[in-house]
PDB file of C-alpha atoms in Angstrom:
ATOM      1  CA  MET A 165      -0.900 -19.329 -31.799  1.00 43.00           C
ATOM      2  CA  ARG A 166       0.729 -15.909 -31.600  1.00 48.00           C
ATOM      3  CA  LYS A 167      -1.970 -14.325 -33.731  1.00 49.00           C
ATOM      4  CA  TYR A 168      -4.673 -16.109 -31.755  1.00 46.00           C
ATOM      5  CA  THR A 169      -3.350 -15.049 -28.354  1.00 48.00           C
ATOM      6  CA  ALA A 170      -2.678 -11.508 -29.568  1.00 50.00           C
ATOM      7  CA  GLY A 171      -6.196 -11.322 -31.011  1.00 48.00           C
ATOM      8  CA  THR A 172      -7.819 -12.586 -27.829  1.00 49.00           C
ATOM      9  CA  GLY A 173      -5.675 -10.216 -25.785  1.00 49.00           C
ATOM     10  CA  CYS A 174      -6.687  -7.272 -27.956  1.00 48.00           C
ATOM     11  CA  ILE A 175     -10.325  -8.341 -27.810  1.00 48.00           C
ATOM     12  CA  SER A 176     -10.306  -8.833 -24.039  1.00 49.00           C
ATOM     13  CA  VAL A 177      -8.515  -5.544 -23.374  1.00 51.00           C
ATOM     14  CA  GLY A 178     -10.103  -3.423 -26.095  1.00 53.00           C
ATOM     15  CA  SER A 179     -13.706  -4.565 -25.793  1.00 53.00           C
ATOM     16  CA  TRP A 180     -14.024  -4.348 -21.993  1.00 54.00           C
ATOM     17  CA  PRO A 181     -14.500  -0.552 -21.906  1.00 60.00           C
ATOM     18  CA  LYS A 182     -16.956  -0.814 -24.805  1.00 61.00           C
ATOM     19  CA  LEU A 183     -18.890  -3.611 -23.105  1.00 54.00           C
ATOM     20  CA  LEU A 184     -18.943  -1.726 -19.823  1.00 56.00           C
ATOM     21  CA  SER A 185     -20.000   1.542 -21.449  1.00 58.00           C
ATOM     22  CA  VAL A 186     -22.609   0.061 -23.787  1.00 58.00           C
ATOM     23  CA  ARG A 187     -24.150  -3.041 -22.248  1.00 58.00           C
ATOM     24  CA  GLU A 188     -23.438  -2.860 -18.534  1.00 61.00           C
ATOM     25  CA  ASN A 189     -23.509   0.916 -18.106  1.00 68.00           C
ATOM     26  CA  LYS A 190     -26.956   0.901 -16.484  1.00 79.00           C
ATOM     27  CA  VAL A 191     -26.118  -2.155 -14.389  1.00 78.00           C
ATOM     28  CA  VAL A 192     -22.860  -0.599 -13.198  1.00 76.00           C
ATOM     29  CA  LYS A 193     -24.633   2.659 -12.367  1.00 81.00           C
ATOM     30  CA  VAL A 194     -27.299   0.796 -10.380  1.00 84.00           C
ATOM     31  CA  VAL A 195     -24.677  -1.242  -8.520  1.00 84.00           C
ATOM     32  CA  VAL A 196     -22.627   1.865  -7.737  1.00 84.00           C
ATOM     33  CA  ILE A 197     -25.729   3.707  -6.515  1.00 85.00           C
ATOM     34  CA  LEU A 198     -26.766   0.767  -4.336  1.00 89.00           C
ATOM     35  CA  LEU A 199     -23.259   0.440  -2.890  1.00 88.00           C
ATOM     36  CA  SER A 200     -23.071   4.162  -2.190  1.00 88.00           C
ATOM     37  CA  LEU A 201     -26.496   4.035  -0.528  1.00 88.00           C
ATOM     38  CA  LEU A 202     -25.387   1.078   1.591  1.00 89.00           C
ATOM     39  CA  ILE A 203     -22.190   2.886   2.569  1.00 88.00           C
ATOM     40  CA  MET A 204     -24.101   6.071   3.396  1.00 87.00           C
ATOM     41  CA  ALA A 205     -26.654   4.096   5.409  1.00 88.00           C
ATOM     42  CA  GLY A 206     -23.842   2.276   7.217  1.00 88.00           C
ATOM     43  CA  LEU A 207     -22.270   5.625   8.080  1.00 88.00           C
ATOM     44  CA  ILE A 208     -25.471   7.520   8.895  1.00 87.00           C
ATOM     45  CA  ILE A 209     -27.347   4.902  10.941  1.00 87.00           C
ATOM     46  CA  PRO A 210     -24.679   4.600  13.689  1.00 88.00           C
ATOM     47  CA  ILE A 211     -24.414   8.404  13.834  1.00 89.00           C
ATOM     48  CA  ILE A 212     -28.197   8.760  14.136  1.00 89.00           C
ATOM     49  CA  SER A 213     -28.379   6.045  16.798  1.00 90.00           C
ATOM     50  CA  PHE A 214     -25.472   7.675  18.670  1.00 90.00           C
ATOM     51  CA  ILE A 215     -27.133  11.091  18.588  1.00 89.00           C
ATOM     52  CA  TRP A 216     -30.447   9.453  19.542  1.00 90.00           C
ATOM     53  CA  SER A 217     -28.835   7.729  22.525  1.00 91.00           C
ATOM     54  CA  ILE A 218     -27.208  11.002  23.635  1.00 89.00           C
ATOM     55  CA  GLY A 219     -30.468  12.899  23.170  1.00 82.00           C
ATOM     56  CA  VAL A 220     -32.444  10.317  25.123  1.00 70.00           C
TER      57      VAL A 220
END
């Protein structure tokens, strides 16, 4: 049991960066880009509407 748990622990800890960098790198990049775009839109849209309301 010790070897099994140690092996699974090493696999779960050691293979996560590899899995993220190899398989899910594109997916993570797309998700990060989408989240950053959503955050930017959430920040910019109220500012634009505020400026628009002041201008009008």
